[in-house]
Amino acid sequence: LNHTYQTYDFVREKEKEFLKFDKKEMPVWSALEYLNTLIDDSDPDIDLDQLQHLLQTSEAIRADGHPDWFVLTGFLHDVGKVLCLFGEPQWAVVG
């Protein structure tokens, strides 16, 4: 679906909508806890909640000896999925 509907015009409209930053204000940890209420259709092969997935990803990166900035990137890599909790379809924010 994202290959069909995620056009340049679609993205530009979403930028206008979400870069107003008027949906909800929260610290990063609260956003991660909020994200934890999402059932992610793109990860059907695991039973981990979103926070455990982020911790597992960042810990694997750290264990491989990568720099701190990369560990942080692994920890935050799915935060954009929180847009699903504001009504966006998963095809628009995952994958």
Short mmCIF file of N, CA and C in Angstrom, two decimals:
data_model
loop_
_atom_site.label_atom_id
_atom_site.label_comp_id
_atom_site.label_asym_id
_atom_site.label_seq_id
_atom_site.Cartn_x
_atom_site.Cartn_y
_atom_site.Cartn_z
N LEU A 1 0.81 -1.21 0.00
CA LEU A 1 0.00 0.00 0.00
C LEU A 1 0.85 1.27 0.00
N ASN A 2 1.98 1.22 0.74
CA ASN A 2 2.79 2.44 0.77
C ASN A 2 3.38 2.76 -0.60
N HIS A 3 3.67 1.74 -1.39
CA HIS A 3 4.19 1.99 -2.74
C HIS A 3 3.13 2.61 -3.64
N THR A 4 1.88 2.34 -3.36
CA THR A 4 0.79 2.90 -4.16
C THR A 4 0.40 4.30 -3.70
N TYR A 5 0.27 4.49 -2.39
CA TYR A 5 -0.33 5.73 -1.88
C TYR A 5 0.65 6.75 -1.31
N GLN A 6 1.87 6.34 -1.02
CA GLN A 6 2.82 7.27 -0.41
C GLN A 6 3.54 8.06 -1.51
N THR A 7 2.80 8.97 -2.11
CA THR A 7 3.31 9.80 -3.19
C THR A 7 3.97 11.05 -2.63
N TYR A 8 4.62 11.77 -3.49
CA TYR A 8 5.24 13.04 -3.09
C TYR A 8 4.19 13.98 -2.53
N ASP A 9 3.05 14.10 -3.21
CA ASP A 9 1.99 15.00 -2.75
C ASP A 9 1.44 14.56 -1.39
N PHE A 10 1.30 13.25 -1.19
CA PHE A 10 0.84 12.73 0.10
C PHE A 10 1.80 13.15 1.21
N VAL A 11 3.08 12.97 0.97
CA VAL A 11 4.09 13.32 1.98
C VAL A 11 4.07 14.81 2.26
N ARG A 12 3.95 15.63 1.25
CA ARG A 12 3.91 17.09 1.45
C ARG A 12 2.70 17.48 2.32
N GLU A 13 1.56 16.85 2.09
CA GLU A 13 0.37 17.12 2.90
C GLU A 13 0.59 16.70 4.35
N LYS A 14 1.24 15.58 4.55
CA LYS A 14 1.52 15.11 5.91
C LYS A 14 2.51 16.04 6.62
N GLU A 15 3.47 16.57 5.88
CA GLU A 15 4.39 17.54 6.46
C GLU A 15 3.61 18.75 6.97
N LYS A 16 2.70 19.26 6.15
CA LYS A 16 1.89 20.41 6.56
C LYS A 16 1.07 20.08 7.81
N GLU A 17 0.53 18.87 7.84
CA GLU A 17 -0.31 18.47 8.97
C GLU A 17 0.48 18.26 10.25
N PHE A 18 1.57 17.51 10.18
CA PHE A 18 2.26 17.11 11.41
C PHE A 18 3.37 18.07 11.84
N LEU A 19 3.88 18.87 10.95
CA LEU A 19 4.93 19.82 11.38
C LEU A 19 4.37 21.06 12.06
N LYS A 20 3.07 21.06 12.30
CA LYS A 20 2.46 22.09 13.15
C LYS A 20 2.73 21.79 14.62
N PHE A 21 3.05 20.53 14.90
CA PHE A 21 3.32 20.07 16.26
C PHE A 21 2.18 20.42 17.21
N ASP A 22 0.95 20.17 16.77
CA ASP A 22 -0.22 20.50 17.57
C ASP A 22 -1.02 19.28 18.02
N LYS A 23 -0.47 18.09 17.87
CA LYS A 23 -1.21 16.87 18.22
C LYS A 23 -1.13 16.57 19.71
N LYS A 24 0.08 16.54 20.22
CA LYS A 24 0.29 16.19 21.62
C LYS A 24 1.72 16.52 21.97
N GLU A 25 1.94 17.03 23.16
CA GLU A 25 3.30 17.33 23.62
C GLU A 25 3.66 16.32 24.70
N MET A 26 4.84 15.70 24.53
CA MET A 26 5.28 14.71 25.50
C MET A 26 6.78 14.52 25.39
N PRO A 27 7.42 14.18 26.50
CA PRO A 27 8.85 13.84 26.43
C PRO A 27 9.04 12.54 25.66
N VAL A 28 10.27 12.27 25.26
CA VAL A 28 10.56 11.09 24.45
C VAL A 28 10.11 9.81 25.15
N TRP A 29 10.40 9.66 26.44
CA TRP A 29 10.02 8.43 27.12
C TRP A 29 8.50 8.24 27.11
N SER A 30 7.75 9.32 27.27
CA SER A 30 6.29 9.23 27.20
C SER A 30 5.83 8.82 25.80
N ALA A 31 6.51 9.33 24.79
CA ALA A 31 6.18 8.94 23.42
C ALA A 31 6.43 7.45 23.22
N LEU A 32 7.50 6.93 23.80
CA LEU A 32 7.80 5.50 23.70
C LEU A 32 6.75 4.67 24.44
N GLU A 33 6.31 5.14 25.59
CA GLU A 33 5.26 4.43 26.32
C GLU A 33 3.95 4.48 25.54
N TYR A 34 3.66 5.61 24.92
CA TYR A 34 2.47 5.75 24.08
C TYR A 34 2.57 4.82 22.88
N LEU A 35 3.74 4.77 22.27
CA LEU A 35 3.98 3.88 21.14
C LEU A 35 3.73 2.42 21.54
N ASN A 36 3.97 2.12 22.79
CA ASN A 36 3.81 0.75 23.28
C ASN A 36 2.36 0.26 23.21
N THR A 37 1.42 1.15 22.97
CA THR A 37 0.01 0.74 22.84
C THR A 37 -0.31 0.31 21.41
N LEU A 38 0.64 0.45 20.50
CA LEU A 38 0.43 0.11 19.09
C LEU A 38 0.69 -1.37 18.84
N ILE A 39 -0.21 -2.00 18.12
CA ILE A 39 0.02 -3.35 17.61
C ILE A 39 0.59 -3.16 16.20
N ASP A 40 1.85 -3.48 16.01
CA ASP A 40 2.54 -3.21 14.75
C ASP A 40 2.34 -4.35 13.76
N ASP A 41 1.59 -4.09 12.69
CA ASP A 41 1.35 -5.10 11.67
C ASP A 41 2.61 -5.50 10.91
N SER A 42 3.65 -4.66 10.96
CA SER A 42 4.86 -4.95 10.19
C SER A 42 5.79 -5.92 10.91
N ASP A 43 5.50 -6.27 12.15
CA ASP A 43 6.32 -7.22 12.91
C ASP A 43 5.48 -8.41 13.38
N PRO A 44 4.89 -9.17 12.46
CA PRO A 44 4.01 -10.26 12.90
C PRO A 44 4.75 -11.46 13.48
N ASP A 45 6.06 -11.50 13.31
CA ASP A 45 6.83 -12.67 13.73
C ASP A 45 7.39 -12.58 15.14
N ILE A 46 7.11 -11.48 15.84
CA ILE A 46 7.60 -11.36 17.22
C ILE A 46 6.46 -10.98 18.14
N ASP A 47 6.59 -11.36 19.40
CA ASP A 47 5.58 -11.05 20.40
C ASP A 47 6.01 -9.94 21.34
N LEU A 48 7.11 -9.27 21.04
CA LEU A 48 7.59 -8.20 21.90
C LEU A 48 6.74 -6.95 21.73
N ASP A 49 6.56 -6.21 22.82
CA ASP A 49 5.92 -4.91 22.67
C ASP A 49 6.94 -3.94 22.06
N GLN A 50 6.49 -2.77 21.69
CA GLN A 50 7.35 -1.82 20.98
C GLN A 50 8.56 -1.40 21.80
N LEU A 51 8.38 -1.16 23.08
CA LEU A 51 9.50 -0.74 23.91
C LEU A 51 10.56 -1.84 24.02
N GLN A 52 10.13 -3.08 24.19
CA GLN A 52 11.09 -4.18 24.26
C GLN A 52 11.83 -4.33 22.93
N HIS A 53 11.13 -4.12 21.82
CA HIS A 53 11.77 -4.18 20.51
C HIS A 53 12.85 -3.10 20.38
N LEU A 54 12.55 -1.89 20.84
CA LEU A 54 13.54 -0.80 20.77
C LEU A 54 14.75 -1.10 21.66
N LEU A 55 14.49 -1.60 22.85
CA LEU A 55 15.59 -1.95 23.76
C LEU A 55 16.43 -3.09 23.19
N GLN A 56 15.78 -4.08 22.63
CA GLN A 56 16.49 -5.22 22.04
C GLN A 56 17.36 -4.75 20.87
N THR A 57 16.81 -3.90 20.02
CA THR A 57 17.55 -3.40 18.87
C THR A 57 18.77 -2.60 19.31
N SER A 58 18.57 -1.67 20.23
CA SER A 58 19.69 -0.82 20.65
C SER A 58 20.74 -1.63 21.41
N GLU A 59 20.32 -2.60 22.20
CA GLU A 59 21.28 -3.43 22.92
C GLU A 59 22.10 -4.29 21.96
N ALA A 60 21.48 -4.80 20.91
CA ALA A 60 22.23 -5.59 19.92
C ALA A 60 23.26 -4.72 19.22
N ILE A 61 22.91 -3.49 18.92
CA ILE A 61 23.85 -2.55 18.29
C ILE A 61 25.01 -2.25 19.24
N ARG A 62 24.68 -2.02 20.53
CA ARG A 62 25.72 -1.73 21.53
C ARG A 62 26.65 -2.93 21.68
N ALA A 63 26.07 -4.13 21.74
CA ALA A 63 26.87 -5.35 21.93
C ALA A 63 27.80 -5.59 20.75
N ASP A 64 27.44 -5.10 19.59
CA ASP A 64 28.31 -5.23 18.41
C ASP A 64 29.42 -4.19 18.39
N GLY A 65 29.47 -3.33 19.41
CA GLY A 65 30.56 -2.37 19.52
C GLY A 65 30.41 -1.08 18.74
N HIS A 66 29.20 -0.78 18.31
CA HIS A 66 28.99 0.45 17.56
C HIS A 66 29.00 1.67 18.48
N PRO A 67 29.23 2.86 17.91
CA PRO A 67 29.29 4.08 18.73
C PRO A 67 27.92 4.43 19.35
N ASP A 68 27.97 5.26 20.39
CA ASP A 68 26.76 5.63 21.12
C ASP A 68 25.68 6.23 20.23
N TRP A 69 26.07 7.06 19.25
CA TRP A 69 25.07 7.68 18.39
C TRP A 69 24.27 6.63 17.63
N PHE A 70 24.93 5.51 17.27
CA PHE A 70 24.25 4.45 16.54
C PHE A 70 23.33 3.66 17.47
N VAL A 71 23.76 3.46 18.71
CA VAL A 71 22.92 2.80 19.72
C VAL A 71 21.64 3.61 19.91
N LEU A 72 21.78 4.93 20.03
CA LEU A 72 20.62 5.81 20.18
C LEU A 72 19.71 5.74 18.95
N THR A 73 20.30 5.70 17.78
CA THR A 73 19.51 5.57 16.55
C THR A 73 18.68 4.28 16.57
N GLY A 74 19.28 3.19 17.01
CA GLY A 74 18.55 1.93 17.12
C GLY A 74 17.40 2.02 18.11
N PHE A 75 17.63 2.76 19.19
CA PHE A 75 16.60 2.92 20.21
C PHE A 75 15.42 3.74 19.70
N LEU A 76 15.70 4.73 18.87
CA LEU A 76 14.65 5.64 18.41
C LEU A 76 14.09 5.31 17.03
N HIS A 77 14.55 4.23 16.41
CA HIS A 77 14.25 4.01 14.99
C HIS A 77 12.77 3.85 14.67
N ASP A 78 11.95 3.47 15.60
CA ASP A 78 10.52 3.26 15.33
C ASP A 78 9.61 4.33 15.94
N VAL A 79 10.17 5.39 16.49
CA VAL A 79 9.34 6.39 17.16
C VAL A 79 8.31 7.01 16.21
N GLY A 80 8.63 7.10 14.93
CA GLY A 80 7.68 7.66 13.97
C GLY A 80 6.38 6.88 13.87
N LYS A 81 6.40 5.62 14.31
CA LYS A 81 5.18 4.82 14.29
C LYS A 81 4.10 5.39 15.21
N VAL A 82 4.49 6.28 16.11
CA VAL A 82 3.52 6.89 17.01
C VAL A 82 2.44 7.63 16.21
N LEU A 83 2.74 8.01 14.96
CA LEU A 83 1.75 8.69 14.13
C LEU A 83 0.53 7.80 13.88
N CYS A 84 0.70 6.49 13.94
CA CYS A 84 -0.45 5.59 13.80
C CYS A 84 -1.48 5.84 14.89
N LEU A 85 -1.01 6.25 16.05
CA LEU A 85 -1.91 6.49 17.17
C LEU A 85 -2.64 7.83 17.05
N PHE A 86 -2.30 8.58 16.01
CA PHE A 86 -3.02 9.82 15.69
C PHE A 86 -3.83 9.64 14.41
N GLY A 87 -4.11 8.40 14.06
CA GLY A 87 -5.00 8.12 12.95
C GLY A 87 -4.35 7.81 11.62
N GLU A 88 -3.04 7.82 11.56
CA GLU A 88 -2.37 7.50 10.30
C GLU A 88 -2.37 5.99 10.07
N PRO A 89 -2.61 5.55 8.85
CA PRO A 89 -2.56 4.11 8.57
C PRO A 89 -1.12 3.61 8.67
N GLN A 90 -0.96 2.36 9.05
CA GLN A 90 0.40 1.84 9.22
C GLN A 90 1.20 1.88 7.93
N TRP A 91 0.58 1.72 6.80
CA TRP A 91 1.33 1.76 5.53
C TRP A 91 2.01 3.12 5.35
N ALA A 92 1.51 4.14 6.01
CA ALA A 92 2.07 5.49 5.84
C ALA A 92 3.28 5.74 6.75
N VAL A 93 3.48 4.92 7.76
CA VAL A 93 4.55 5.22 8.72
C VAL A 93 5.49 4.07 9.03
N VAL A 94 5.20 2.85 8.56
CA VAL A 94 6.10 1.72 8.81
C VAL A 94 6.68 1.21 7.51
N GLY A 95 7.75 0.44 7.65
CA GLY A 95 8.34 -0.20 6.46
C GLY A 95 9.46 0.59 5.86
#
